[in-house]
PDB file of C-alpha atoms in Angstrom:
ATOM      1  CA  SER Z 489    -131.715  35.657 -10.807  1.00 74.00           C
ATOM      2  CA  ARG Z 490    -135.528  36.456  -8.971  1.00 86.00           C
ATOM      3  CA  TRP Z 491    -134.986  33.654  -6.790  1.00 89.00           C
ATOM      4  CA  TRP Z 492    -131.609  33.906  -5.556  1.00 87.00           C
ATOM      5  CA  LEU Z 493    -133.100  37.539  -5.219  1.00 89.00           C
ATOM      6  CA  ILE Z 494    -135.964  36.705  -3.098  1.00 91.00           C
ATOM      7  CA  LYS Z 495    -134.046  33.799  -1.248  1.00 91.00           C
ATOM      8  CA  SER Z 496    -131.551  37.155  -0.086  1.00 91.00           C
ATOM      9  CA  VAL Z 497    -133.710  39.733   0.174  1.00 91.00           C
ATOM     10  CA  ALA Z 498    -134.902  36.226   3.104  1.00 92.00           C
ATOM     11  CA  ARG Z 499    -131.713  36.131   4.822  1.00 91.00           C
ATOM     12  CA  LEU Z 500    -132.096  39.532   5.823  1.00 92.00           C
ATOM     13  CA  GLY Z 501    -135.227  38.961   7.599  1.00 88.00           C
ATOM     14  CA  VAL Z 502    -133.224  36.327   9.789  1.00 88.00           C
ATOM     15  CA  SER Z 503    -129.651  37.853  10.103  1.00 86.00           C
ATOM     16  CA  GLY Z 504    -127.079  36.906  13.407  1.00 84.00           C
ATOM     17  CA  LEU Z 505    -128.171  33.614  12.899  1.00 87.00           C
ATOM     18  CA  TRP Z 506    -125.188  32.799  10.529  1.00 87.00           C
ATOM     19  CA  GLY Z 507    -122.877  34.033   9.489  1.00 89.00           C
ATOM     20  CA  VAL Z 508    -122.797  37.131   7.253  1.00 92.00           C
ATOM     21  CA  GLU Z 509    -121.911  36.782   3.605  1.00 91.00           C
ATOM     22  CA  PHE Z 510    -120.613  39.784   1.133  1.00 91.00           C
ATOM     23  CA  THR Z 511    -124.173  39.069  -0.684  1.00 91.00           C
ATOM     24  CA  ASP Z 512    -125.635  39.735   2.881  1.00 94.00           C
ATOM     25  CA  PHE Z 513    -123.943  43.124   3.903  1.00 93.00           C
ATOM     26  CA  TRP Z 514    -124.170  44.465   0.553  1.00 95.00           C
ATOM     27  CA  LEU Z 515    -128.346  44.191   0.029  1.00 94.00           C
ATOM     28  CA  GLY Z 516    -128.472  45.531   3.511  1.00 95.00           C
ATOM     29  CA  ASP Z 517    -126.616  48.680   3.094  1.00 96.00           C
ATOM     30  CA  GLN Z 518    -128.345  48.815  -0.744  1.00 96.00           C
ATOM     31  CA  PHE Z 519    -132.146  48.311   2.029  1.00 95.00           C
ATOM     32  CA  CYS Z 520    -130.558  51.396   3.920  1.00 95.00           C
ATOM     33  CA  SER Z 521    -130.868  54.053   0.833  1.00 95.00           C
ATOM     34  CA  LEU Z 522    -134.204  53.478   0.938  1.00 94.00           C
ATOM     35  CA  ALA Z 523    -135.486  54.013   3.939  1.00 93.00           C
ATOM     36  CA  TYR Z 524    -137.439  56.957   2.711  1.00 89.00           C
ATOM     37  CA  SER Z 525    -139.531  54.550   0.606  1.00 91.00           C
ATOM     38  CA  LEU Z 526    -139.525  51.695   3.050  1.00 93.00           C
ATOM     39  CA  GLY Z 527    -141.110  54.596   5.399  1.00 89.00           C
ATOM     40  CA  ASN Z 528    -144.395  55.416   3.244  1.00 88.00           C
ATOM     41  CA  LEU Z 529    -145.413  51.649   2.869  1.00 90.00           C
ATOM     42  CA  TYR Z 530    -147.240  52.353   5.592  1.00 88.00           C
ATOM     43  CA  PHE Z 531    -148.824  56.179   4.160  1.00 83.00           C
ATOM     44  CA  VAL Z 532    -149.211  53.741   1.197  1.00 84.00           C
ATOM     45  CA  GLY Z 533    -151.005  50.740   2.819  1.00 85.00           C
ATOM     46  CA  CYS Z 534    -153.483  53.974   4.732  1.00 82.00           C
ATOM     47  CA  GLU Z 535    -153.719  55.083   1.358  1.00 80.00           C
ATOM     48  CA  LEU Z 536    -155.453  51.801   0.019  1.00 81.00           C
ATOM     49  CA  LEU Z 537    -157.815  51.341   3.324  1.00 78.00           C
ATOM     50  CA  TYR Z 538    -159.211  54.151   2.923  1.00 72.00           C
ATOM     51  CA  SER Z 539    -159.383  55.060  -1.189  1.00 71.00           C
ATOM     52  CA  ALA Z 540    -162.841  52.619  -1.177  1.00 64.00           C
ATOM     53  CA  ASP Z 541    -164.698  54.984   0.579  1.00 68.00           C
ATOM     54  CA  ASP Z 542    -163.361  58.508   0.231  1.00 65.00           C
ATOM     55  CA  PRO Z 543    -162.030  58.147  -3.676  1.00 64.00           C
ATOM     56  CA  THR Z 544    -160.703  61.842  -3.002  1.00 61.00           C
ATOM     57  CA  LEU Z 545    -157.785  60.397  -0.156  1.00 64.00           C
ATOM     58  CA  GLN Z 546    -158.586  64.043   1.573  1.00 68.00           C
ATOM     59  CA  LYS Z 547    -159.261  61.701   5.128  1.00 69.00           C
ATOM     60  CA  ALA Z 548    -156.339  59.487   3.937  1.00 68.00           C
ATOM     61  CA  TRP Z 549    -153.468  62.979   3.647  1.00 70.00           C
ATOM     62  CA  LEU Z 550    -154.919  64.437   6.952  1.00 72.00           C
ATOM     63  CA  THR Z 551    -154.404  60.340   9.215  1.00 78.00           C
ATOM     64  CA  CYS Z 552    -151.900  58.995   7.772  1.00 79.00           C
ATOM     65  CA  GLY Z 553    -149.237  61.134   7.750  1.00 75.00           C
ATOM     66  CA  ALA Z 554    -146.523  60.963   9.388  1.00 68.00           C
ATOM     67  CA  GLU Z 555    -147.341  63.545  11.656  1.00 75.00           C
ATOM     68  CA  MET Z 556    -150.015  61.742  13.665  1.00 78.00           C
ATOM     69  CA  ASN Z 557    -148.021  57.570  12.900  1.00 84.00           C
ATOM     70  CA  TRP Z 558    -144.647  58.522  12.813  1.00 86.00           C
ATOM     71  CA  GLY Z 559    -144.281  55.687  14.189  1.00 89.00           C
ATOM     72  CA  SER Z 560    -145.363  53.772  11.781  1.00 90.00           C
ATOM     73  CA  TYR Z 561    -142.927  55.439   9.919  1.00 91.00           C
ATOM     74  CA  PHE Z 562    -140.112  55.244  11.999  1.00 93.00           C
ATOM     75  CA  ALA Z 563    -140.568  51.210  12.428  1.00 94.00           C
ATOM     76  CA  LEU Z 564    -140.334  51.100   8.655  1.00 94.00           C
ATOM     77  CA  ALA Z 565    -137.563  53.072   8.133  1.00 94.00           C
ATOM     78  CA  MET Z 566    -134.468  52.011  10.458  1.00 95.00           C
ATOM     79  CA  LEU Z 567    -135.236  47.592   9.390  1.00 95.00           C
ATOM     80  CA  PRO Z 568    -132.350  47.952   6.926  1.00 95.00           C
ATOM     81  CA  PHE Z 569    -130.363  49.892  10.307  1.00 97.00           C
ATOM     82  CA  LEU Z 570    -131.691  47.552  12.312  1.00 96.00           C
ATOM     83  CA  VAL Z 571    -130.997  44.407   9.843  1.00 96.00           C
ATOM     84  CA  ARG Z 572    -126.306  45.911   9.558  1.00 96.00           C
ATOM     85  CA  PHE Z 573    -126.791  46.872  13.235  1.00 97.00           C
ATOM     86  CA  VAL Z 574    -127.333  42.926  13.693  1.00 96.00           C
ATOM     87  CA  GLN Z 575    -125.408  41.437  11.028  1.00 96.00           C
ATOM     88  CA  SER Z 576    -122.270  44.098  12.353  1.00 96.00           C
ATOM     89  CA  ILE Z 577    -121.712  42.826  15.617  1.00 96.00           C
ATOM     90  CA  ARG Z 578    -122.105  38.638  14.522  1.00 95.00           C
ATOM     91  CA  ARG Z 579    -119.236  39.844  11.751  1.00 95.00           C
ATOM     92  CA  TYR Z 580    -117.395  40.881  15.664  1.00 96.00           C
ATOM     93  CA  LYS Z 581    -117.966  37.575  17.129  1.00 94.00           C
ATOM     94  CA  ASP Z 582    -116.735  35.698  14.401  1.00 93.00           C
ATOM     95  CA  SER Z 583    -114.179  37.422  13.737  1.00 93.00           C
ATOM     96  CA  LYS Z 584    -113.873  39.865  16.918  1.00 93.00           C
ATOM     97  CA  LEU Z 585    -112.007  42.535  14.777  1.00 94.00           C
ATOM     98  CA  PRO Z 586    -113.193  45.937  16.504  1.00 95.00           C
ATOM     99  CA  THR Z 587    -114.031  47.848  13.368  1.00 95.00           C
ATOM    100  CA  HIS Z 588    -117.052  45.936  13.074  1.00 96.00           C
ATOM    101  CA  LEU Z 589    -118.612  46.465  16.358  1.00 96.00           C
ATOM    102  CA  ILE Z 590    -117.043  50.661  14.984  1.00 96.00           C
ATOM    103  CA  ASN Z 591    -119.659  50.108  11.704  1.00 97.00           C
ATOM    104  CA  ALA Z 592    -122.458  48.823  14.552  1.00 97.00           C
ATOM    105  CA  GLY Z 593    -122.065  51.744  16.219  1.00 97.00           C
ATOM    106  CA  LYS Z 594    -122.858  53.799  12.032  1.00 97.00           C
ATOM    107  CA  TYR Z 595    -125.745  52.229  11.946  1.00 97.00           C
ATOM    108  CA  GLY Z 596    -127.737  52.198  14.946  1.00 97.00           C
ATOM    109  CA  MET Z 597    -126.388  56.054  14.378  1.00 97.00           C
ATOM    110  CA  GLY Z 598    -128.423  55.908  11.539  1.00 96.00           C
ATOM    111  CA  ILE Z 599    -131.682  54.735  13.984  1.00 97.00           C
ATOM    112  CA  VAL Z 600    -130.916  56.850  16.247  1.00 97.00           C
ATOM    113  CA  TYR Z 601    -131.258  59.752  13.543  1.00 96.00           C
ATOM    114  CA  TYR Z 602    -133.659  58.421  11.659  1.00 95.00           C
ATOM    115  CA  PHE Z 603    -135.823  58.557  14.923  1.00 95.00           C
ATOM    116  CA  CYS Z 604    -135.182  62.162  15.592  1.00 94.00           C
ATOM    117  CA  TYR Z 605    -136.174  62.953  12.509  1.00 92.00           C
ATOM    118  CA  TYR Z 606    -139.911  61.391  12.773  1.00 90.00           C
ATOM    119  CA  LEU Z 607    -139.397  62.730  16.468  1.00 91.00           C
ATOM    120  CA  TRP Z 608    -138.849  66.190  15.003  1.00 90.00           C
ATOM    121  CA  ARG Z 609    -141.442  65.393  12.196  1.00 84.00           C
ATOM    122  CA  ARG Z 610    -144.481  65.135  14.718  1.00 85.00           C
ATOM    123  CA  ASP Z 611    -143.414  67.700  16.898  1.00 83.00           C
ATOM    124  CA  GLU Z 612    -143.464  70.290  13.631  1.00 73.00           C
ATOM    125  CA  SER Z 613    -141.633  73.125  15.686  1.00 71.00           C
ATOM    126  CA  ASP Z 614    -138.193  74.848  14.412  1.00 68.00           C
ATOM    127  CA  GLY Z 615    -135.659  75.680  17.481  1.00 73.00           C
ATOM    128  CA  GLY Z 616    -137.997  73.130  19.456  1.00 84.00           C
ATOM    129  CA  ALA Z 617    -135.859  70.524  22.049  1.00 89.00           C
ATOM    130  CA  SER Z 618    -136.944  67.483  19.146  1.00 90.00           C
ATOM    131  CA  PHE Z 619    -135.149  69.695  16.155  1.00 91.00           C
ATOM    132  CA  VAL Z 620    -132.193  70.451  17.948  1.00 92.00           C
ATOM    133  CA  MET Z 621    -131.675  66.630  18.421  1.00 94.00           C
ATOM    134  CA  TRP Z 622    -132.207  65.917  14.988  1.00 94.00           C
ATOM    135  CA  CYS Z 623    -129.754  68.430  13.362  1.00 94.00           C
ATOM    136  CA  LEU Z 624    -127.821  67.004  16.434  1.00 96.00           C
ATOM    137  CA  ALA Z 625    -128.012  63.255  15.410  1.00 97.00           C
ATOM    138  CA  ALA Z 626    -128.123  64.124  12.050  1.00 96.00           C
ATOM    139  CA  VAL Z 627    -124.046  66.301  11.726  1.00 97.00           C
ATOM    140  CA  VAL Z 628    -122.522  62.575  14.022  1.00 97.00           C
ATOM    141  CA  TYR Z 629    -124.090  60.163  11.365  1.00 97.00           C
ATOM    142  CA  SER Z 630    -123.070  62.417   8.479  1.00 97.00           C
ATOM    143  CA  LEU Z 631    -119.937  62.414   9.050  1.00 97.00           C
ATOM    144  CA  TYR Z 632    -119.821  58.844  10.503  1.00 97.00           C
ATOM    145  CA  GLY Z 633    -120.847  57.253   8.079  1.00 96.00           C
ATOM    146  CA  CYS Z 634    -118.892  59.113   5.187  1.00 96.00           C
ATOM    147  CA  ALA Z 635    -115.163  58.637   7.069  1.00 96.00           C
ATOM    148  CA  TRP Z 636    -116.781  54.976   8.009  1.00 96.00           C
ATOM    149  CA  ASP Z 637    -117.431  55.747   3.118  1.00 96.00           C
ATOM    150  CA  PHE Z 638    -113.929  56.893   2.625  1.00 96.00           C
ATOM    151  CA  VAL Z 639    -112.067  55.156   4.487  1.00 94.00           C
ATOM    152  CA  MET Z 640    -112.927  51.323   5.436  1.00 94.00           C
ATOM    153  CA  ASP Z 641    -115.915  50.703   1.978  1.00 94.00           C
ATOM    154  CA  TRP Z 642    -113.539  52.579  -0.365  1.00 95.00           C
ATOM    155  CA  SER Z 643    -110.271  52.779   0.607  1.00 93.00           C
ATOM    156  CA  ILE Z 644    -109.071  55.497  -0.128  1.00 93.00           C
ATOM    157  CA  CYS Z 645    -106.996  59.201   1.387  1.00 90.00           C
ATOM    158  CA  LYS Z 646    -104.261  56.347   1.366  1.00 88.00           C
ATOM    159  CA  PRO Z 647    -100.851  58.843   2.329  1.00 87.00           C
ATOM    160  CA  ARG Z 648     -97.633  58.121  -0.368  1.00 86.00           C
ATOM    161  CA  ALA Z 649    -100.586  58.051  -3.267  1.00 89.00           C
ATOM    162  CA  LYS Z 650    -100.501  59.187  -7.297  1.00 90.00           C
ATOM    163  CA  TYR Z 651    -103.568  60.459  -6.925  1.00 93.00           C
ATOM    164  CA  PRO Z 652    -103.904  62.431  -3.678  1.00 93.00           C
ATOM    165  CA  LEU Z 653    -106.724  61.496  -1.805  1.00 91.00           C
ATOM    166  CA  LEU Z 654    -107.479  57.891  -3.364  1.00 94.00           C
ATOM    167  CA  ARG Z 655    -105.692  55.078  -2.925  1.00 91.00           C
ATOM    168  CA  ARG Z 656    -102.503  53.509  -5.129  1.00 89.00           C
ATOM    169  CA  ASP Z 657    -103.635  50.719  -6.452  1.00 90.00           C
ATOM    170  CA  LEU Z 658    -107.164  52.295  -9.161  1.00 93.00           C
ATOM    171  CA  VAL Z 659    -109.605  50.066 -11.350  1.00 91.00           C
ATOM    172  CA  TYR Z 660    -110.856  52.077 -12.795  1.00 92.00           C
ATOM    173  CA  THR Z 661    -107.589  53.553 -14.734  1.00 91.00           C
ATOM    174  CA  SER Z 662    -109.056  55.577 -17.400  1.00 92.00           C
ATOM    175  CA  GLN Z 663    -111.655  57.276 -15.187  1.00 92.00           C
ATOM    176  CA  ILE Z 664    -109.823  59.037 -12.885  1.00 95.00           C
ATOM    177  CA  PRO Z 665    -111.412  62.303 -12.722  1.00 95.00           C
ATOM    178  CA  LEU Z 666    -114.816  60.479 -11.705  1.00 95.00           C
ATOM    179  CA  TYR Z 667    -112.978  59.475  -8.248  1.00 96.00           C
ATOM    180  CA  TYR Z 668    -112.631  62.949  -6.939  1.00 96.00           C
ATOM    181  CA  VAL Z 669    -116.787  63.679  -8.498  1.00 96.00           C
ATOM    182  CA  ALA Z 670    -117.986  60.859  -6.829  1.00 96.00           C
ATOM    183  CA  LEU Z 671    -115.743  61.795  -3.414  1.00 96.00           C
ATOM    184  CA  VAL Z 672    -117.358  65.277  -3.327  1.00 96.00           C
ATOM    185  CA  MET Z 673    -120.481  63.980  -4.334  1.00 96.00           C
ATOM    186  CA  ASN Z 674    -121.000  61.578  -1.681  1.00 96.00           C
ATOM    187  CA  LEU Z 675    -120.162  64.267   0.792  1.00 96.00           C
ATOM    188  CA  VAL Z 676    -123.071  66.797  -0.437  1.00 96.00           C
ATOM    189  CA  ILE Z 677    -125.275  64.101  -0.273  1.00 96.00           C
ATOM    190  CA  ARG Z 678    -124.264  63.398   3.236  1.00 96.00           C
ATOM    191  CA  PHE Z 679    -125.501  66.385   4.251  1.00 96.00           C
ATOM    192  CA  LEU Z 680    -128.236  67.045   2.087  1.00 93.00           C
ATOM    193  CA  TRP Z 681    -130.706  66.610   5.257  1.00 92.00           C
ATOM    194  CA  LEU Z 682    -129.934  70.916   5.519  1.00 90.00           C
ATOM    195  CA  PHE Z 683    -132.380  70.931   2.848  1.00 87.00           C
ATOM    196  CA  TYR Z 684    -134.993  70.036   5.310  1.00 84.00           C
ATOM    197  CA  ILE Z 685    -134.644  73.558   7.745  1.00 83.00           C
ATOM    198  CA  PRO Z 686    -135.531  75.819   5.800  1.00 72.00           C
ATOM    199  CA  SER Z 687    -139.398  76.734   7.047  1.00 68.00           C
ATOM    200  CA  TRP Z 688    -140.310  76.467   3.567  1.00 67.00           C
ATOM    201  CA  SER Z 689    -143.124  74.919   1.818  1.00 71.00           C
ATOM    202  CA  TYR Z 690    -143.333  71.792  -1.032  1.00 75.00           C
ATOM    203  CA  PHE Z 691    -142.279  69.235   2.520  1.00 75.00           C
ATOM    204  CA  ASN Z 692    -143.071  66.073   1.059  1.00 77.00           C
ATOM    205  CA  LEU Z 693    -140.892  66.931  -2.786  1.00 84.00           C
ATOM    206  CA  ARG Z 694    -138.129  67.808  -0.371  1.00 86.00           C
ATOM    207  CA  SER Z 695    -138.614  64.795   1.261  1.00 86.00           C
ATOM    208  CA  PHE Z 696    -138.632  63.085  -1.797  1.00 88.00           C
ATOM    209  CA  ILE Z 697    -135.834  65.252  -3.900  1.00 90.00           C
ATOM    210  CA  CYS Z 698    -133.720  64.331  -0.885  1.00 91.00           C
ATOM    211  CA  SER Z 699    -134.251  60.310  -1.153  1.00 91.00           C
ATOM    212  CA  LEU Z 700    -134.145  59.734  -4.724  1.00 93.00           C
ATOM    213  CA  MET Z 701    -130.003  62.101  -4.477  1.00 95.00           C
ATOM    214  CA  GLU Z 702    -129.770  59.623  -2.112  1.00 95.00           C
ATOM    215  CA  MET Z 703    -130.535  56.521  -4.429  1.00 94.00           C
ATOM    216  CA  ILE Z 704    -127.942  58.493  -7.040  1.00 95.00           C
ATOM    217  CA  ARG Z 705    -125.545  58.248  -3.965  1.00 96.00           C
ATOM    218  CA  ARG Z 706    -125.857  54.594  -3.200  1.00 96.00           C
ATOM    219  CA  VAL Z 707    -125.769  53.898  -7.130  1.00 96.00           C
ATOM    220  CA  VAL Z 708    -122.047  55.799  -6.925  1.00 96.00           C
ATOM    221  CA  TRP Z 709    -120.771  54.406  -3.717  1.00 97.00           C
ATOM    222  CA  ASN Z 710    -121.987  50.681  -5.358  1.00 96.00           C
ATOM    223  CA  PHE Z 711    -118.903  51.141  -8.137  1.00 95.00           C
ATOM    224  CA  TYR Z 712    -116.467  51.784  -5.167  1.00 95.00           C
ATOM    225  CA  ARG Z 713    -117.219  49.468  -3.238  1.00 95.00           C
ATOM    226  CA  LEU Z 714    -116.378  46.653  -5.359  1.00 93.00           C
ATOM    227  CA  GLU Z 715    -113.870  48.154  -6.798  1.00 94.00           C
ATOM    228  CA  ASN Z 716    -112.611  47.605  -3.128  1.00 92.00           C
ATOM    229  CA  GLU Z 717    -113.587  44.138  -2.465  1.00 91.00           C
ATOM    230  CA  HIS Z 718    -112.265  42.907  -6.213  1.00 88.00           C
ATOM    231  CA  LEU Z 719    -108.701  44.485  -5.233  1.00 89.00           C
ATOM    232  CA  GLY Z 720    -108.775  42.688  -1.200  1.00 85.00           C
ATOM    233  CA  ASN Z 721    -109.162  39.416  -3.154  1.00 83.00           C
ATOM    234  CA  MET Z 722    -106.455  40.079  -5.325  1.00 81.00           C
ATOM    235  CA  ASP Z 723    -104.409  40.979  -2.104  1.00 74.00           C
ATOM    236  CA  GLN Z 724    -105.375  37.725  -0.039  1.00 68.00           C
ATOM    237  CA  TYR Z 725    -105.159  35.563  -3.328  1.00 60.00           C
ATOM    238  CA  ARG Z 726    -109.087  34.963  -3.637  1.00 58.00           C
ATOM    239  CA  ILE Z 727    -109.697  35.602  -7.100  1.00 56.00           C
ATOM    240  CA  THR Z 728    -106.191  34.181  -8.282  1.00 57.00           C
ATOM    241  CA  ARG Z 729    -104.989  30.348  -9.771  1.00 51.00           C
ATOM    242  CA  GLU Z 730    -101.726  31.308  -9.229  1.00 60.00           C
ATOM    243  CA  CYS Z 731    -100.229  31.615  -4.758  1.00 60.00           C
ATOM    244  CA  PRO Z 732     -96.510  32.421  -4.224  1.00 64.00           C
ATOM    245  CA  LEU Z 733     -94.822  29.106  -2.652  1.00 61.00           C
ATOM    246  CA  PRO Z 734     -92.632  29.570   0.447  1.00 69.00           C
ATOM    247  CA  TYR Z 735     -89.820  29.019  -0.493  1.00 67.00           C
ATOM    248  CA  SER Z 736     -87.684  29.422  -3.924  1.00 68.00           C
ATOM    249  CA  VAL Z 737     -88.063  26.674  -6.684  1.00 61.00           C
ATOM    250  CA  ASP Z 738     -85.305  25.726  -9.412  1.00 61.00           C
ATOM    251  CA  ASN Z 739     -85.007  26.754 -12.421  1.00 57.00           C
ATOM    252  CA  PRO Z 740     -84.203  23.103 -14.143  1.00 55.00           C
ATOM    253  CA  GLN Z 741     -82.741  24.567 -16.948  1.00 56.00           C
ATOM    254  CA  GLN Z 742     -80.394  26.582 -15.219  1.00 52.00           C
ATOM    255  CA  GLU Z 743     -79.675  23.680 -13.579  1.00 52.00           C
ATOM    256  CA  ASP Z 744     -78.353  20.976 -16.777  1.00 54.00           C
ATOM    257  CA  GLU Z 745     -76.622  23.930 -17.870  1.00 55.00           C
ATOM    258  CA  GLU Z 746     -74.305  24.675 -14.905  1.00 54.00           C
ATOM    259  CA  ASP Z 747     -73.909  20.533 -14.805  1.00 55.00           C
ATOM    260  CA  ASP Z 748     -72.189  20.948 -18.424  1.00 54.00           C
ATOM    261  CA  GLU Z 749     -70.346  23.960 -17.329  1.00 56.00           C
ATOM    262  CA  ASP Z 750     -69.109  21.154 -14.546  1.00 56.00           C
ATOM    263  CA  LYS Z 751     -67.669  18.701 -16.601  1.00 55.00           C
ATOM    264  CA  ALA Z 752     -66.452  20.938 -19.228  1.00 52.00           C
TER     265      ALA Z 752
END
């Protein structure tokens, strides 16, 4: 399993060179929820660099923050979105389905969101141009991502479904209320960036809480994304040994009975 994980992650680094499989874009989505952790890899490396000369790490806190090095933080945080953007373009090239271009737009909007976020962190000004740009990008990206989650990734909000706002076919039929819990949770956490706006202290703590909630959202997202993939495979007969034939098959026993009747 570790070798499989290493190979799968390595494939993300060369996305676009060959066809994209389910494992590729599914794993890429997992990394999109780790943008905060990836961005802070710069701080970890910078802190280790200064730890030898400064055991108290006071210099590291002053020189390694996102305000002064926002470009490095942004470059690391946007990598998963760039990978998924390239994958979506490659899937469009292979299939010519316009939905992949729409999906690429979602990840492109994610890159714009993080660019505006770290630009705002650099300026440290509430109400300035970078703050307004970040708020606009965050609204568009949250609505974009949430709509794609519901309509495409989960395939819910279908008309004439037995349960409102869901779909006709469900796997977890004994846990119907959890579908609605996941729906509300996904919507709320998508807009958790509003938690950044008040000028409170402990900004790093707020960032950690928001990032942790995003990881939890991704865990819940996985259940319904894989459920939708399973149902899609069933509809396309990818996981069954029996496929409907394009012609009717006569029953031999019925033919023998009809022949006996004719003879009588």
